[in-house]
Tab-separated table of C-alpha atoms in Angstrom:
chain	number	residue	atom	x	y	z
Q	200	UNK	CA	17.758	20.440	-4.470
Q	201	UNK	CA	15.028	23.098	-5.539
Q	202	UNK	CA	12.572	24.728	-3.155
Q	203	UNK	CA	9.206	22.469	-2.614
Q	204	UNK	CA	7.435	26.107	-2.811
Q	205	UNK	CA	7.944	26.503	-6.404
Q	206	UNK	CA	5.093	27.303	-8.187
Q	207	UNK	CA	2.746	24.689	-9.716
Q	208	UNK	CA	0.380	25.953	-12.185
Q	209	UNK	CA	-2.693	23.703	-13.874
Q	210	UNK	CA	-4.514	24.868	-16.307
Q	211	UNK	CA	-3.449	28.120	-15.820
Q	212	UNK	CA	-3.920	28.263	-12.304
Q	213	UNK	CA	-1.349	28.809	-9.538
Q	214	UNK	CA	-1.930	25.834	-7.008
Q	215	UNK	CA	-1.267	26.489	-3.541
Q	216	UNK	CA	0.566	23.194	-1.591
Q	217	UNK	CA	-2.712	22.692	-0.112
Q	218	UNK	CA	-4.602	22.564	-3.875
Q	219	UNK	CA	-1.818	20.019	-4.986
Q	220	UNK	CA	-2.410	16.621	-3.312
Q	221	UNK	CA	-5.269	14.676	-5.072
Q	222	UNK	CA	-7.186	15.888	-8.417
Q	223	UNK	CA	-9.402	14.052	-10.597
Q	224	UNK	CA	-9.174	15.166	-14.295
Q	225	UNK	CA	-12.239	14.405	-16.505
Q	226	UNK	CA	-11.454	14.036	-20.357
Q	227	UNK	CA	-13.052	12.997	-23.441
Q	228	UNK	CA	-10.542	11.682	-25.586
Q	229	UNK	CA	-6.803	11.354	-25.622
Q	230	UNK	CA	-5.993	14.284	-27.753
Q	231	UNK	CA	-7.837	16.667	-25.182
Q	232	UNK	CA	-6.108	15.282	-22.139
Q	233	UNK	CA	-2.698	15.793	-23.624
Q	234	UNK	CA	-3.749	19.344	-24.640
Q	235	UNK	CA	-4.649	20.288	-21.349
Q	236	UNK	CA	-1.885	18.062	-18.912
Q	237	UNK	CA	1.200	18.764	-21.581
Q	238	UNK	CA	1.761	22.213	-20.157
Q	239	UNK	CA	1.656	21.057	-16.404
Q	240	UNK	CA	3.810	18.419	-17.722
Q	241	UNK	CA	6.259	20.450	-19.613
Q	242	UNK	CA	6.401	22.733	-16.461
Q	243	UNK	CA	7.818	19.837	-13.944
Q	244	UNK	CA	10.123	18.900	-16.659
Q	245	UNK	CA	11.508	22.355	-17.166
Q	246	UNK	CA	11.541	22.839	-12.928
Q	247	UNK	CA	13.155	20.166	-12.418
Q	248	UNK	CA	10.398	18.058	-10.792
Q	249	UNK	CA	9.895	13.908	-11.012
Q	250	UNK	CA	7.229	13.000	-13.530
Q	251	UNK	CA	5.497	9.446	-13.040
Q	252	UNK	CA	3.108	8.673	-15.413
Q	253	UNK	CA	0.867	5.259	-15.362
Q	254	UNK	CA	-0.480	4.890	-18.081
Q	255	UNK	CA	-1.783	1.386	-20.309
Q	256	UNK	CA	1.332	-0.182	-21.307
Q	257	UNK	CA	0.487	-0.598	-24.961
Q	258	UNK	CA	0.152	3.133	-25.643
Q	259	UNK	CA	4.107	3.385	-23.737
Q	260	UNK	CA	5.696	4.436	-27.277
Q	261	UNK	CA	2.905	7.177	-28.194
Q	262	UNK	CA	2.921	8.370	-24.932
Q	263	UNK	CA	6.683	9.414	-25.192
Q	264	UNK	CA	6.416	10.626	-28.639
Q	265	UNK	CA	3.459	13.011	-27.717
Q	266	UNK	CA	6.035	14.013	-24.625
Q	267	UNK	CA	9.104	14.527	-27.341
Q	268	UNK	CA	6.592	16.267	-29.735
Q	269	UNK	CA	5.823	18.945	-26.612
Q	270	UNK	CA	9.893	19.642	-26.766
Q	271	UNK	CA	10.916	17.450	-23.985
Q	272	UNK	CA	13.923	14.858	-24.627
Q	273	UNK	CA	11.888	12.065	-23.284
Q	274	UNK	CA	14.506	9.518	-23.873
Q	275	UNK	CA	16.920	11.440	-21.827
Q	276	UNK	CA	14.659	12.496	-18.781
Q	277	UNK	CA	13.782	8.545	-18.541
Q	278	UNK	CA	17.734	7.702	-18.378
Q	279	UNK	CA	18.484	10.613	-16.000
Q	280	UNK	CA	15.433	9.298	-13.387
Q	281	UNK	CA	13.401	12.384	-13.924
Q	282	UNK	CA	10.535	11.206	-16.224
Q	283	UNK	CA	9.217	7.409	-14.937
Q	284	UNK	CA	6.370	5.765	-16.947
Q	285	UNK	CA	4.740	2.794	-15.652
Q	286	UNK	CA	2.645	0.296	-17.150
Q	287	UNK	CA	-0.378	-0.853	-15.302
Q	288	UNK	CA	0.921	-4.346	-14.519
Q	289	UNK	CA	4.185	-3.014	-13.117
Q	290	UNK	CA	1.957	-0.673	-10.556
Q	291	UNK	CA	-1.559	-1.303	-9.954
Q	292	UNK	CA	-2.250	-4.205	-11.492
Q	293	UNK	CA	1.052	-5.717	-10.391
Q	294	UNK	CA	0.997	-9.867	-10.669
Q	295	UNK	CA	-2.332	-9.415	-12.663
Q	296	UNK	CA	-4.084	-8.467	-10.292
Q	297	UNK	CA	-5.292	-5.673	-7.937
Q	298	UNK	CA	-4.360	-5.678	-4.342
Q	299	UNK	CA	-5.933	-2.450	-2.748
Q	300	UNK	CA	-3.635	-2.651	0.772
Q	301	UNK	CA	-0.179	-3.316	-1.143
Q	302	UNK	CA	-1.167	-0.696	-3.583
Q	303	UNK	CA	-1.710	2.197	-0.919
Q	304	UNK	CA	1.169	1.337	0.749
Q	305	UNK	CA	3.208	2.036	-2.210
Q	306	UNK	CA	1.958	5.068	-3.195
Q	307	UNK	CA	3.944	7.242	-0.187
Q	308	UNK	CA	6.799	5.101	-1.530
Q	309	UNK	CA	6.661	5.822	-5.063
Q	310	UNK	CA	6.401	9.807	-4.038
Q	311	UNK	CA	8.977	9.859	-1.897
Q	312	UNK	CA	11.560	8.153	-4.189
Q	313	UNK	CA	11.617	11.550	-6.151
Q	314	UNK	CA	12.852	13.057	-3.340
Q	315	UNK	CA	15.674	10.581	-2.547
Q	316	UNK	CA	16.640	11.159	-6.186
Q	317	UNK	CA	16.921	14.738	-5.634
Q	318	UNK	CA	13.668	16.085	-7.384
Q	319	UNK	CA	12.043	18.897	-4.902
Q	320	UNK	CA	8.508	17.292	-6.103
Q	321	UNK	CA	6.911	14.401	-7.918
Q	322	UNK	CA	4.039	15.436	-10.867
Q	323	UNK	CA	2.043	11.943	-11.048
Q	324	UNK	CA	-0.428	11.115	-13.413
Q	325	UNK	CA	-2.576	8.097	-13.692
Q	326	UNK	CA	-4.807	7.035	-16.317
Q	327	UNK	CA	-7.450	5.260	-14.263
Q	328	UNK	CA	-8.560	3.126	-17.101
Q	329	UNK	CA	-6.695	0.415	-14.927
Q	330	UNK	CA	-9.997	0.138	-12.749
Q	331	UNK	CA	-11.743	-1.199	-15.709
Q	332	UNK	CA	-9.559	-4.353	-16.084
Q	333	UNK	CA	-9.567	-5.892	-13.112
Q	334	UNK	CA	-12.965	-6.884	-11.211
Q	335	UNK	CA	-11.815	-6.231	-7.571
Q	336	UNK	CA	-10.242	-2.980	-8.541
Q	337	UNK	CA	-13.772	-1.782	-10.026
Q	338	UNK	CA	-15.219	-3.053	-7.328
Q	339	UNK	CA	-13.578	-1.168	-4.712
Q	340	UNK	CA	-12.501	1.924	-6.580
Q	341	UNK	CA	-14.055	4.415	-4.371
Q	342	UNK	CA	-12.225	2.754	-1.374
Q	343	UNK	CA	-9.173	3.196	-3.172
Q	344	UNK	CA	-9.437	6.783	-3.916
Q	345	UNK	CA	-10.666	7.456	-0.394
Q	346	UNK	CA	-7.715	5.942	0.918
Q	347	UNK	CA	-5.426	7.408	-1.329
Q	348	UNK	CA	-6.572	10.651	0.610
Q	349	UNK	CA	-5.248	9.520	3.798
Q	350	UNK	CA	-1.818	7.548	2.108
Q	351	UNK	CA	-0.422	10.689	-0.045
Q	352	UNK	CA	2.206	12.425	1.751
Q	353	UNK	CA	1.550	16.210	2.299
Q	354	UNK	CA	5.204	17.001	0.672
Q	355	UNK	CA	3.421	19.617	-2.057
Q	356	UNK	CA	3.803	16.825	-4.814
Q	357	UNK	CA	0.700	16.608	-7.063
Q	358	UNK	CA	-1.486	13.618	-8.026
Q	359	UNK	CA	-3.603	13.855	-10.841
Q	360	UNK	CA	-6.219	10.831	-11.639
Q	361	UNK	CA	-7.302	10.859	-15.166
Q	362	UNK	CA	-10.774	9.726	-15.919
Q	363	UNK	CA	-12.281	9.437	-19.819
Q	364	UNK	CA	-15.847	10.367	-19.670
Q	365	UNK	CA	-16.306	7.959	-22.522
Q	366	UNK	CA	-15.393	5.140	-20.427
Q	367	UNK	CA	-16.683	5.242	-16.824
Q	368	UNK	CA	-19.892	4.957	-16.112
Q	369	UNK	CA	-21.485	7.847	-14.142
Q	370	UNK	CA	-21.679	6.082	-10.991
Q	371	UNK	CA	-17.470	5.789	-11.187
Q	372	UNK	CA	-17.633	9.262	-11.919
Q	373	UNK	CA	-19.687	9.839	-9.266
Q	374	UNK	CA	-17.594	8.365	-6.633
Q	375	UNK	CA	-14.288	9.932	-8.384
Q	376	UNK	CA	-15.781	13.539	-7.452
Q	377	UNK	CA	-16.616	12.099	-3.796
Q	378	UNK	CA	-12.825	11.183	-3.418
Q	379	UNK	CA	-10.943	14.048	-4.612
Q	380	UNK	CA	-10.464	17.420	-3.209
Q	381	UNK	CA	-9.534	19.072	-6.631
Q	382	UNK	CA	-11.779	18.743	-9.925
Q	383	UNK	CA	-10.575	19.817	-13.299
Q	384	UNK	CA	-13.190	19.648	-15.975
Q	385	UNK	CA	-13.710	21.680	-19.192
Q	386	UNK	CA	-10.204	22.955	-19.175
Q	387	UNK	CA	-11.086	24.343	-15.607
Q	388	UNK	CA	-9.221	23.489	-12.035
Q	389	UNK	CA	-11.336	24.184	-8.564
Q	390	UNK	CA	-12.078	23.133	-5.503
Q	391	UNK	CA	-14.540	20.347	-5.562
Q	392	UNK	CA	-17.994	21.047	-4.018
Q	393	UNK	CA	-18.767	17.523	-4.394
Q	394	UNK	CA	-15.781	16.137	-2.158
Q	395	UNK	CA	-16.432	14.006	1.000
Q	396	UNK	CA	-13.792	13.748	4.017
Q	397	UNK	CA	-12.001	9.972	3.678
Q	398	UNK	CA	-13.209	9.575	7.062
Q	399	UNK	CA	-16.839	9.902	6.617
Q	400	UNK	CA	-16.321	7.778	3.080
Q	401	UNK	CA	-14.769	4.961	5.387
Q	402	UNK	CA	-17.464	5.223	7.748
Q	403	UNK	CA	-20.116	4.688	4.818
Q	404	UNK	CA	-18.518	2.063	3.064
Q	405	UNK	CA	-18.163	0.315	6.303
Q	406	UNK	CA	-22.034	0.778	6.872
Q	407	UNK	CA	-22.769	-0.854	3.517
Q	408	UNK	CA	-23.700	-4.326	2.568
Q	409	UNK	CA	-21.546	-5.905	0.134
Q	410	UNK	CA	-22.799	-9.468	-0.625
Q	411	UNK	CA	-19.929	-12.239	-0.226
Q	412	UNK	CA	-17.818	-9.716	0.527
Q	413	UNK	CA	-17.887	-9.178	4.292
Q	414	UNK	CA	-16.350	-5.805	5.760
Q	415	UNK	CA	-14.055	-5.242	3.025
Q	416	UNK	CA	-14.198	-1.544	3.612
Q	417	UNK	CA	-12.239	-2.277	6.425
Q	418	UNK	CA	-9.921	-4.822	4.669
């Protein structure tokens, strides 16, 4: 097994372990997303890291084609377990609906599975458009991203939440900014000045009134 202290680059920046855990990335097009993130994906594959990609299942074939076009043997990587492509309905929307507690509980297992398989760390990229496919997920997106910060293991793994700025409204973009310690925008990755620690956000959520929801923030 390789050293988990190996370098992880994103947009040309070497990320320390404290910078890796939870990053929000904003893009306008899928072409931009692949252009920016593919060097990060390729580096991980070359270094022997595990790659987990959560995507729209309808674009699975296009996704693997993009990876293959970047010089990665996607089919072989999947067979060997280094590349795991998860459709929304096998992941956060399993069973056709969003279950916040269930998905949060599964995240450490998803990332820990890479180490069990012998990979030094896991690089997870999630297309967050799934939040728009389920009413409950959309309503609890802020709480979800907040709780991710508490659930992610601190083992050097990288979790990138990719947001399409042409699909998410301003309120959801602001919520994403408030819940990620690092932000990637316009090809630049940096500490996020709008980040609020999860403990503070959960208190804020708990104090809000949610019509017909009760105290959902403590569920």
